[in-house]
Structure formats: structure tokens, C-alpha cells
mmCIF file of C-alpha atoms and ligand atoms in Angstrom:
data_model
loop_
_atom_site.group_PDB
_atom_site.id
_atom_site.type_symbol
_atom_site.label_atom_id
_atom_site.label_comp_id
_atom_site.label_asym_id
_atom_site.label_seq_id
_atom_site.Cartn_x
_atom_site.Cartn_y
_atom_site.Cartn_z
ATOM 1 C CA MET D 279 -16.991 15.067 12.745
ATOM 2 C CA LYS D 280 -13.638 15.112 14.526
ATOM 3 C CA PRO D 281 -12.487 11.524 15.005
ATOM 4 C CA LYS D 282 -11.213 10.371 18.384
ATOM 5 C CA LEU D 283 -7.438 9.917 18.465
ATOM 6 C CA VAL D 284 -5.969 7.181 20.650
ATOM 7 C CA ARG D 285 -2.305 6.290 21.124
ATOM 8 C CA THR D 286 -2.380 3.138 23.233
ATOM 9 C CA ILE D 287 -3.598 -0.390 22.566
ATOM 10 C CA ALA D 288 -5.588 -0.258 25.825
ATOM 11 C CA ALA D 289 -7.478 2.885 24.738
ATOM 12 C CA LEU D 290 -8.064 1.395 21.277
ATOM 13 C CA ARG D 291 -9.567 -1.731 22.832
ATOM 14 C CA ARG D 292 -11.857 0.302 25.096
ATOM 15 C CA GLU D 293 -13.379 1.922 21.980
ATOM 16 C CA THR D 294 -13.721 -1.289 19.965
ATOM 17 C CA ALA D 295 -15.225 -3.157 22.959
ATOM 18 C CA ARG D 296 -17.975 -0.514 23.076
ATOM 19 C CA TRP D 297 -18.679 -1.003 19.346
ATOM 20 C CA ARG D 298 -18.821 -4.766 19.749
ATOM 21 C CA ALA D 299 -21.203 -4.434 22.712
ATOM 22 C CA GLU D 300 -23.485 -2.402 20.423
ATOM 23 C CA GLY D 301 -23.259 -5.098 17.730
ATOM 24 C CA LEU D 302 -21.419 -2.832 15.272
ATOM 25 C CA THR D 303 -18.968 -4.005 12.598
ATOM 26 C CA TYR D 304 -15.791 -2.092 11.765
ATOM 27 C CA ALA D 305 -13.042 -1.827 9.162
ATOM 28 C CA VAL D 306 -9.408 -0.866 9.627
ATOM 29 C CA VAL D 307 -7.379 1.237 7.173
ATOM 30 C CA PRO D 308 -3.662 0.897 7.952
ATOM 31 C CA THR D 309 -1.568 3.888 6.792
ATOM 32 C CA MET D 310 1.724 5.624 7.421
ATOM 33 C CA GLY D 311 -0.024 9.018 7.560
ATOM 34 C CA ALA D 312 0.651 11.857 5.078
ATOM 35 C CA ILE D 313 -2.988 11.272 4.187
ATOM 36 C CA HIS D 314 -4.121 11.904 0.592
ATOM 37 C CA SER D 315 -7.243 11.023 -1.362
ATOM 38 C CA GLY D 316 -5.928 7.485 -2.027
ATOM 39 C CA HIS D 317 -6.137 6.862 1.706
ATOM 40 C CA THR D 318 -9.473 8.635 2.232
ATOM 41 C CA HIS D 319 -10.914 6.537 -0.602
ATOM 42 C CA LEU D 320 -10.067 3.449 1.475
ATOM 43 C CA VAL D 321 -12.050 5.031 4.333
ATOM 44 C CA THR D 322 -15.002 5.656 1.996
ATOM 45 C CA GLU D 323 -14.905 2.042 0.826
ATOM 46 C CA GLY D 324 -14.626 0.854 4.453
ATOM 47 C CA LEU D 325 -17.758 2.814 5.339
ATOM 48 C CA LYS D 326 -19.668 0.968 2.589
ATOM 49 C CA ARG D 327 -18.926 -2.370 4.281
ATOM 50 C CA ALA D 328 -18.840 -1.635 7.991
ATOM 51 C CA ASP D 329 -20.579 0.566 10.574
ATOM 52 C CA ARG D 330 -17.334 2.127 11.813
ATOM 53 C CA VAL D 331 -13.840 2.794 10.400
ATOM 54 C CA ILE D 332 -10.538 2.939 12.265
ATOM 55 C CA THR D 333 -7.562 4.473 10.464
ATOM 56 C CA THR D 334 -4.143 3.665 11.866
ATOM 57 C CA ILE D 335 -1.177 5.990 11.425
ATOM 58 C CA PHE D 336 2.181 4.432 12.063
ATOM 59 C CA VAL D 337 5.433 4.999 10.189
ATOM 60 C CA ASN D 338 6.806 1.534 10.798
ATOM 61 C CA PRO D 339 10.591 1.607 11.367
ATOM 62 C CA GLN D 340 10.757 -2.178 10.749
ATOM 63 C CA GLN D 341 9.932 -1.817 7.061
ATOM 64 C CA PHE D 342 12.574 0.792 6.229
ATOM 65 C CA ALA D 343 16.194 -0.129 5.476
ATOM 66 C CA ALA D 344 18.921 2.104 6.964
ATOM 67 C CA THR D 345 19.415 3.773 3.559
ATOM 68 C CA GLU D 346 15.708 4.566 3.064
ATOM 69 C CA ASP D 347 13.573 7.625 3.848
ATOM 70 C CA LEU D 348 12.319 6.842 7.407
ATOM 71 C CA GLY D 349 13.727 10.096 8.855
ATOM 72 C CA LYS D 350 12.289 12.335 6.164
ATOM 73 C CA TYR D 351 9.007 10.481 5.532
ATOM 74 C CA PRO D 352 6.340 13.270 5.425
ATOM 75 C CA ARG D 353 4.408 13.698 8.710
ATOM 76 C CA ASP D 354 1.446 15.995 9.410
ATOM 77 C CA GLU D 355 -0.750 14.595 12.156
ATOM 78 C CA ASP D 356 -3.072 17.610 12.443
ATOM 79 C CA GLY D 357 -3.694 17.632 8.688
ATOM 80 C CA ASP D 358 -4.197 13.850 8.726
ATOM 81 C CA VAL D 359 -6.794 14.033 11.518
ATOM 82 C CA ARG D 360 -8.683 16.758 9.644
ATOM 83 C CA LYS D 361 -8.720 14.863 6.320
ATOM 84 C CA LEU D 362 -9.626 11.550 7.940
ATOM 85 C CA GLY D 363 -12.435 13.217 9.910
ATOM 86 C CA LYS D 364 -13.834 14.727 6.729
ATOM 87 C CA ALA D 365 -13.746 11.293 5.094
ATOM 88 C CA GLY D 366 -15.759 9.810 7.970
ATOM 89 C CA THR D 367 -13.152 7.881 9.983
ATOM 90 C CA HIS D 368 -14.529 7.338 13.500
ATOM 91 C CA LEU D 369 -11.303 6.507 15.301
ATOM 92 C CA ILE D 370 -7.595 7.106 14.665
ATOM 93 C CA PHE D 371 -4.982 4.878 16.256
ATOM 94 C CA SER D 372 -1.576 6.561 16.173
ATOM 95 C CA PRO D 373 0.823 4.696 18.458
ATOM 96 C CA ALA D 374 4.416 5.650 19.275
ATOM 97 C CA PRO D 375 7.105 3.171 18.177
ATOM 98 C CA GLU D 376 7.537 2.097 21.851
ATOM 99 C CA GLU D 377 3.853 1.149 22.040
ATOM 100 C CA MET D 378 4.208 -1.092 18.971
ATOM 101 C CA TYR D 379 7.652 -2.460 19.796
ATOM 102 C CA PRO D 380 8.271 -2.378 23.563
ATOM 103 C CA ALA D 381 11.817 -3.140 24.714
ATOM 104 C CA GLY D 382 12.545 -6.813 24.227
ATOM 105 C CA ALA D 383 10.154 -7.303 21.275
ATOM 106 C CA ALA D 384 11.543 -10.376 19.540
ATOM 107 C CA THR D 385 8.947 -11.778 17.143
ATOM 108 C CA THR D 386 8.654 -11.092 13.438
ATOM 109 C CA ILE D 387 6.736 -12.805 10.658
ATOM 110 C CA THR D 388 8.732 -14.511 7.914
ATOM 111 C CA LEU D 389 7.082 -14.864 4.535
ATOM 112 C CA SER D 390 7.338 -16.813 1.315
ATOM 113 C CA GLY D 391 4.932 -17.162 -1.634
ATOM 114 C CA PRO D 392 3.921 -13.754 -3.072
ATOM 115 C CA ALA D 393 6.497 -12.083 -0.803
ATOM 116 C CA LYS D 394 9.334 -13.850 -2.623
ATOM 117 C CA VAL D 395 8.704 -13.397 -6.316
ATOM 118 C CA GLY D 396 11.552 -11.036 -7.133
ATOM 119 C CA LEU D 397 9.641 -7.728 -7.223
ATOM 120 C CA GLU D 398 9.732 -5.350 -4.203
ATOM 121 C CA ASP D 399 11.369 -8.132 -2.179
ATOM 122 C CA ARG D 400 14.370 -8.071 -4.516
ATOM 123 C CA PHE D 401 14.987 -4.344 -4.053
ATOM 124 C CA ARG D 402 13.758 -3.942 -0.447
ATOM 125 C CA PRO D 403 14.672 -7.223 1.287
ATOM 126 C CA HIS D 404 13.485 -6.150 4.798
ATOM 127 C CA PHE D 405 10.270 -4.626 3.611
ATOM 128 C CA PHE D 406 7.601 -7.321 3.659
ATOM 129 C CA ASP D 407 8.615 -9.038 6.914
ATOM 130 C CA GLY D 408 8.309 -5.580 8.518
ATOM 131 C CA VAL D 409 4.961 -4.902 6.842
ATOM 132 C CA ALA D 410 3.541 -8.324 7.738
ATOM 133 C CA THR D 411 4.593 -8.045 11.370
ATOM 134 C CA VAL D 412 3.076 -4.615 11.901
ATOM 135 C CA VAL D 413 -0.072 -5.409 9.923
ATOM 136 C CA ALA D 414 -0.637 -8.648 11.885
ATOM 137 C CA LYS D 415 -0.235 -6.669 15.113
ATOM 138 C CA LEU D 416 -2.729 -4.040 13.902
ATOM 139 C CA PHE D 417 -5.224 -6.775 12.966
ATOM 140 C CA ILE D 418 -4.901 -8.375 16.405
ATOM 141 C CA GLN D 419 -4.983 -5.031 18.235
ATOM 142 C CA THR D 420 -8.068 -3.747 16.409
ATOM 143 C CA GLY D 421 -9.927 -7.054 15.935
ATOM 144 C CA ALA D 422 -11.537 -5.463 12.857
ATOM 145 C CA ASP D 423 -13.935 -7.308 10.527
ATOM 146 C CA PHE D 424 -12.452 -5.810 7.343
ATOM 147 C CA ALA D 425 -9.044 -4.455 6.321
ATOM 148 C CA MET D 426 -8.884 -1.994 3.428
ATOM 149 C CA PHE D 427 -5.729 -2.082 1.280
ATOM 150 C CA GLY D 428 -4.872 -0.210 -1.917
ATOM 151 C CA GLU D 429 -4.081 -2.016 -5.176
ATOM 152 C CA LYS D 430 -1.452 0.701 -5.590
ATOM 153 C CA ASP D 431 0.818 -1.550 -3.481
ATOM 154 C CA TYR D 432 -0.201 -4.662 -5.359
ATOM 155 C CA GLN D 433 2.385 -7.103 -4.016
ATOM 156 C CA GLN D 434 1.652 -5.896 -0.463
ATOM 157 C CA LEU D 435 -2.067 -6.578 -0.998
ATOM 158 C CA LYS D 436 -1.285 -10.152 -2.076
ATOM 159 C CA VAL D 437 1.187 -10.690 0.782
ATOM 160 C CA VAL D 438 -1.307 -9.485 3.412
ATOM 161 C CA THR D 439 -4.146 -11.542 1.905
ATOM 162 C CA ARG D 440 -1.954 -14.664 1.994
ATOM 163 C CA MET D 441 -0.792 -13.970 5.557
ATOM 164 C CA VAL D 442 -4.358 -13.588 6.859
ATOM 165 C CA SER D 443 -5.280 -16.896 5.282
ATOM 166 C CA ASP D 444 -2.131 -18.712 6.506
ATOM 167 C CA LEU D 445 -2.442 -17.427 10.094
ATOM 168 C CA ASP D 446 -6.252 -17.843 10.252
ATOM 169 C CA ILE D 447 -6.720 -14.209 11.260
ATOM 170 C CA PRO D 448 -10.483 -13.550 11.260
ATOM 171 C CA ILE D 449 -10.486 -10.462 9.042
ATOM 172 C CA GLU D 450 -11.482 -9.957 5.397
ATOM 173 C CA VAL D 451 -8.878 -8.138 3.298
ATOM 174 C CA ILE D 452 -10.458 -5.876 0.673
ATOM 175 C CA GLY D 453 -8.382 -4.562 -2.266
ATOM 176 C CA VAL D 454 -9.333 -1.076 -3.472
ATOM 177 C CA PRO D 455 -8.445 0.302 -6.953
ATOM 178 C CA THR D 456 -5.687 2.932 -7.197
ATOM 179 C CA VAL D 457 -6.678 6.599 -6.933
ATOM 180 C CA ARG D 458 -4.829 8.746 -9.490
ATOM 181 C CA GLU D 459 -4.085 12.397 -10.184
ATOM 182 C CA ASP D 460 -5.926 13.918 -13.182
ATOM 183 C CA ASP D 461 -3.018 13.041 -15.478
ATOM 184 C CA GLY D 462 -2.918 9.425 -14.257
ATOM 185 C CA LEU D 463 -0.032 9.480 -11.773
ATOM 186 C CA ALA D 464 -0.898 7.229 -8.819
ATOM 187 C CA LYS D 465 -1.413 9.294 -5.653
ATOM 188 C CA SER D 466 1.403 8.655 -3.210
ATOM 189 C CA SER D 467 2.766 10.286 -0.077
ATOM 190 C CA ARG D 468 6.157 10.186 -1.789
ATOM 191 C CA ASN D 469 5.010 12.368 -4.729
ATOM 192 C CA VAL D 470 5.872 15.429 -2.584
ATOM 193 C CA TYR D 471 9.553 14.532 -3.054
ATOM 194 C CA LEU D 472 9.308 15.162 -6.835
ATOM 195 C CA THR D 473 10.633 18.410 -8.287
ATOM 196 C CA LYS D 474 8.360 20.280 -10.710
ATOM 197 C CA THR D 475 10.120 18.797 -13.736
ATOM 198 C CA GLU D 476 10.122 15.291 -12.241
ATOM 199 C CA ARG D 477 6.409 15.617 -11.505
ATOM 200 C CA GLN D 478 5.798 16.176 -15.219
ATOM 201 C CA GLN D 479 8.035 13.245 -16.171
ATOM 202 C CA ALA D 480 6.436 10.970 -13.554
ATOM 203 C CA ILE D 481 3.299 10.345 -15.609
ATOM 204 C CA ALA D 482 5.424 8.216 -17.976
ATOM 205 C CA ILE D 483 5.275 5.314 -15.526
ATOM 206 C CA TYR D 484 1.477 4.968 -15.889
ATOM 207 C CA ARG D 485 1.575 5.708 -19.634
ATOM 208 C CA SER D 486 4.227 3.057 -20.255
ATOM 209 C CA LEU D 487 2.124 0.477 -18.388
ATOM 210 C CA GLN D 488 -0.974 1.452 -20.362
ATOM 211 C CA THR D 489 0.904 1.131 -23.646
ATOM 212 C CA ALA D 490 2.293 -2.267 -22.622
ATOM 213 C CA ALA D 491 -1.205 -3.469 -21.623
ATOM 214 C CA GLU D 492 -2.628 -2.375 -24.983
ATOM 215 C CA ARG D 493 0.170 -4.150 -26.847
ATOM 216 C CA ILE D 494 -0.344 -7.368 -24.878
ATOM 217 C CA ARG D 495 -4.091 -7.214 -25.579
ATOM 218 C CA SER D 496 -3.309 -6.814 -29.268
ATOM 219 C CA GLY D 497 -1.297 -10.057 -29.212
ATOM 220 C CA ILE D 498 2.286 -8.964 -28.522
ATOM 221 C CA ASN D 499 4.007 -11.183 -25.998
ATOM 222 C CA PRO D 500 4.244 -9.783 -22.448
ATOM 223 C CA GLN D 501 8.030 -9.941 -22.262
ATOM 224 C CA SER D 502 8.524 -7.888 -25.364
ATOM 225 C CA ALA D 503 5.822 -5.383 -24.286
ATOM 226 C CA THR D 504 7.455 -4.861 -20.865
ATOM 227 C CA ARG D 505 10.915 -4.570 -22.459
ATOM 228 C CA SER D 506 9.593 -1.715 -24.600
ATOM 229 C CA ALA D 507 8.024 -0.102 -21.529
ATOM 230 C CA THR D 508 11.378 -0.306 -19.720
ATOM 231 C CA ARG D 509 13.110 1.349 -22.662
ATOM 232 C CA MET D 510 10.461 4.073 -22.801
ATOM 233 C CA LEU D 511 11.017 4.860 -19.102
ATOM 234 C CA MET D 512 14.807 4.882 -19.485
ATOM 235 C CA VAL D 513 14.514 7.359 -22.353
ATOM 236 C CA GLN D 514 12.358 9.551 -20.065
ATOM 237 C CA GLY D 515 15.170 9.609 -17.477
ATOM 238 C CA PHE D 516 13.999 6.868 -15.082
ATOM 239 C CA LYS D 517 16.291 4.330 -13.461
ATOM 240 C CA VAL D 518 14.127 1.222 -13.740
ATOM 241 C CA ASP D 519 14.063 -1.435 -10.990
ATOM 242 C CA TYR D 520 11.525 -3.544 -12.887
ATOM 243 C CA VAL D 521 8.654 -3.498 -15.340
ATOM 244 C CA THR D 522 7.124 -6.938 -15.538
ATOM 245 C CA ALA D 523 3.983 -8.909 -16.388
ATOM 246 C CA ARG D 524 2.977 -11.346 -13.644
ATOM 247 C CA ASN D 525 0.136 -13.715 -12.860
ATOM 248 C CA ALA D 526 -2.416 -11.371 -11.276
ATOM 249 C CA GLU D 527 -2.985 -13.709 -8.309
ATOM 250 C CA SER D 528 0.252 -15.576 -7.536
ATOM 251 C CA LEU D 529 2.573 -12.893 -8.981
ATOM 252 C CA ALA D 530 4.539 -15.753 -10.564
ATOM 253 C CA ILE D 531 6.055 -15.403 -14.038
ATOM 254 C CA PRO D 532 3.261 -16.278 -16.492
ATOM 255 C CA GLN D 533 3.362 -19.768 -17.982
ATOM 256 C CA HIS D 534 0.241 -19.890 -20.162
ATOM 257 C CA LYS D 535 -1.360 -17.695 -22.770
ATOM 258 C CA ASP D 536 -4.665 -17.169 -20.979
ATOM 259 C CA GLU D 537 -3.551 -16.273 -17.460
ATOM 260 C CA PRO D 538 -4.897 -13.071 -15.906
ATOM 261 C CA LEU D 539 -1.954 -10.644 -15.949
ATOM 262 C CA ARG D 540 -0.907 -7.650 -13.885
ATOM 263 C CA LEU D 541 1.725 -5.237 -15.146
ATOM 264 C CA ILE D 542 3.867 -4.026 -12.262
ATOM 265 C CA ALA D 543 6.618 -1.393 -12.264
ATOM 266 C CA ALA D 544 9.071 0.310 -9.926
ATOM 267 C CA ALA D 545 11.432 3.029 -11.070
ATOM 268 C CA TRP D 546 13.458 5.910 -9.711
ATOM 269 C CA LEU D 547 13.077 9.486 -10.833
ATOM 270 C CA GLY D 548 16.002 11.314 -9.279
ATOM 271 C CA LYS D 549 15.883 10.448 -5.579
ATOM 272 C CA THR D 550 12.257 9.301 -5.590
ATOM 273 C CA ARG D 551 11.158 5.722 -6.090
ATOM 274 C CA LEU D 552 7.743 5.341 -7.752
ATOM 275 C CA ILE D 553 5.668 2.177 -8.063
ATOM 276 C CA ASP D 554 2.559 1.471 -10.099
ATOM 277 C CA ASN D 555 0.595 -1.420 -11.598
ATOM 278 C CA ILE D 556 -2.425 -2.066 -13.808
ATOM 279 C CA ALA D 557 -4.505 -5.012 -14.972
ATOM 280 C CA VAL D 558 -4.078 -6.175 -18.573
HETATM 281 P P1 AMP T 180 0.826 4.148 2.805
HETATM 282 O O1 AMP T 180 0.455 5.044 3.927
HETATM 283 O O2 AMP T 180 1.315 4.862 1.603
HETATM 284 O O3 AMP T 180 1.682 2.991 3.227
HETATM 285 O O4 AMP T 180 -0.524 3.489 2.301
HETATM 286 C C1 AMP T 180 -1.533 3.044 3.172
HETATM 287 C C2 AMP T 180 -2.598 2.334 2.369
HETATM 288 O O5 AMP T 180 -3.121 3.233 1.389
HETATM 289 C C3 AMP T 180 -2.076 1.110 1.597
HETATM 290 O O6 AMP T 180 -3.075 0.105 1.609
HETATM 291 C C4 AMP T 180 -1.884 1.665 0.212
HETATM 292 O O7 AMP T 180 -1.960 0.674 -0.797
HETATM 293 C C5 AMP T 180 -3.056 2.625 0.125
HETATM 294 N N1 AMP T 180 -2.817 3.622 -0.915
HETATM 295 C C6 AMP T 180 -1.744 4.449 -1.038
HETATM 296 N N2 AMP T 180 -1.862 5.196 -2.154
HETATM 297 C C7 AMP T 180 -3.025 4.827 -2.744
HETATM 298 C C8 AMP T 180 -3.698 5.215 -3.944
HETATM 299 N N3 AMP T 180 -3.196 6.136 -4.763
HETATM 300 N N4 AMP T 180 -4.874 4.615 -4.239
HETATM 301 C C9 AMP T 180 -5.400 3.668 -3.412
HETATM 302 N N5 AMP T 180 -4.810 3.259 -2.280
HETATM 303 C C10 AMP T 180 -3.647 3.817 -1.943
#
């Protein structure tokens, strides 16, 4: 089924009002396009919970710094519509930047808590305020019952969950496990930037996290396990931003022996920045 594509908030609301009148529930899957099976898996999971699924496509200028890849971020709307239709998305909302940020727009969301724990926020200081602002707008515009987010962007999932709770937005945020390539590399729109050699090296990020998780489970302390993982990535040619073990909920530095842990990493391979995380 070819999903309907709308570009304005007014058209979006006409569709959702019809669903509500019929008593249907719906989930939203926010994306920046360049759709891959990680995204379509979020659609599949949305369809398990709700009667209808909206996927949004918006490459949000507010979450890119001037030095980042906004201009060259991969875009393929026709391909996206086809893949999302095949996955069962009913409606695609793909607004222009002017629809999301009309002239004079002056309100942004400022975060603390999981947004200020020294992970992505340390290396991309504008990122989460931009994400939170656009995601809050999408939640208000769609009025969806559920929001599907990937664990792939683990800190983002925690930030959005916290924001929804703090702002009393009536939507349930659902975290969905990371979809991986056959060799374990997390699917990402940015993987297309990797050269053939880098693509082969890239698997080291997942392997190093797996090794660190095994070592922690066998009793080695998390700091020493993540230090080894960092060294392993450096030897493989990565420039490492961080490899760290954090409390799986608060993302704070662990204080006790029995806390649930999440291993989280970000590292550059050439000009491409990769992120990944796994449970311990
Ligand atoms: P993006 O368009 O890359 O910003 O991602 C849109 C949504 O898809 C976010 O909730 C991501 O966490 C999620 N996502 C991206 N890659 C994956 C993946 N490999 N597995 C699961 N979810 C993903």
C-alpha cells in the first residue's frame, strides 16, 4: 500500500482527526529519512501496538552544528516512501524547514538530567536541545498515542522519555532494540559514508562492546573493561570519543556493584562518526 504523504501540519491533522473519529490509535516513528531496516523495524513494532503508524521525515537543522553533515545527509524521498509503504506505514509527514520553524520561531527546549551526562552532549553540545524541540513539536502535531524510538540512539531514547514525563505529554515512548547488519554493525543512515575498508573495520565497535560486556560479566571492573575496549578501537584505527559503562536508566557513572549497566560508545572512522551501545 502506498502511504499518503503530507507536508503541512494542517493536512496531518485532517488525517489524524479522521482516525480519532473512527476510534483508532496510532504510533509515530520520527526519522530523518534515508530509511533502512532499523527504521522499518520501528514501523513494524508500532503496528503491533497501534491501529495506524505515521512516519515523519525531517532532517532537523536545529540538531546539526555548523561543522556537521547537514548539507550532505543522505536524502531519497521516493525510496523512503516505497520502503515505508512496504513496512505498513499509513501516513508520512515530511514538512519543509519553514513549516517546522516559521520566521520568528523563538522557543527551544532546554534539558538537563540524561541530556547532560557527558556522552553525546559533550561532543555535540547543540544536539539534544534541537532533538527535544523538534520531537516535542512532532508529538504535539501528531497527537500520537505511542512514539517508537531506537535503542541505537540510547541517550536520545532516555532524553525523550524524560522530556515526555517532565512536560506531561500524553504519549508513551517505546524503546526498540537495535537492528544490525549480519556481521553486527548497527544499521545507520551514516554507514553509506564508509569506504569499503572502513566498512570492514567498522564491526570492531560492536565487537569491542561485546568483549567488554563479557569481561564485566566475568567480574572485571567496568572501567578497566572499557579502557581495554578503547585501546582495541584505537589499534583498529578509530578516533574514540568515548567508550563507557553507565547506569542503564540514569546514564550516570555507576556507583554500586549491582547496577544495571549499558556500554555506550562513539568513535570516528575516517570522516564518519559511529555510535553503538549494548546491555551488560
Ligand atoms: P535517524 O533517522 O537515524 O535519526 O533515526 C530515526 C529513529 O530510528 C531513531 O529512533 C533511531 O534510534 C532509530 N534507529 C536508527 N537506526 C536504528 C537501528 N539500527 N535499529 C533500531 N532503530 C534505529
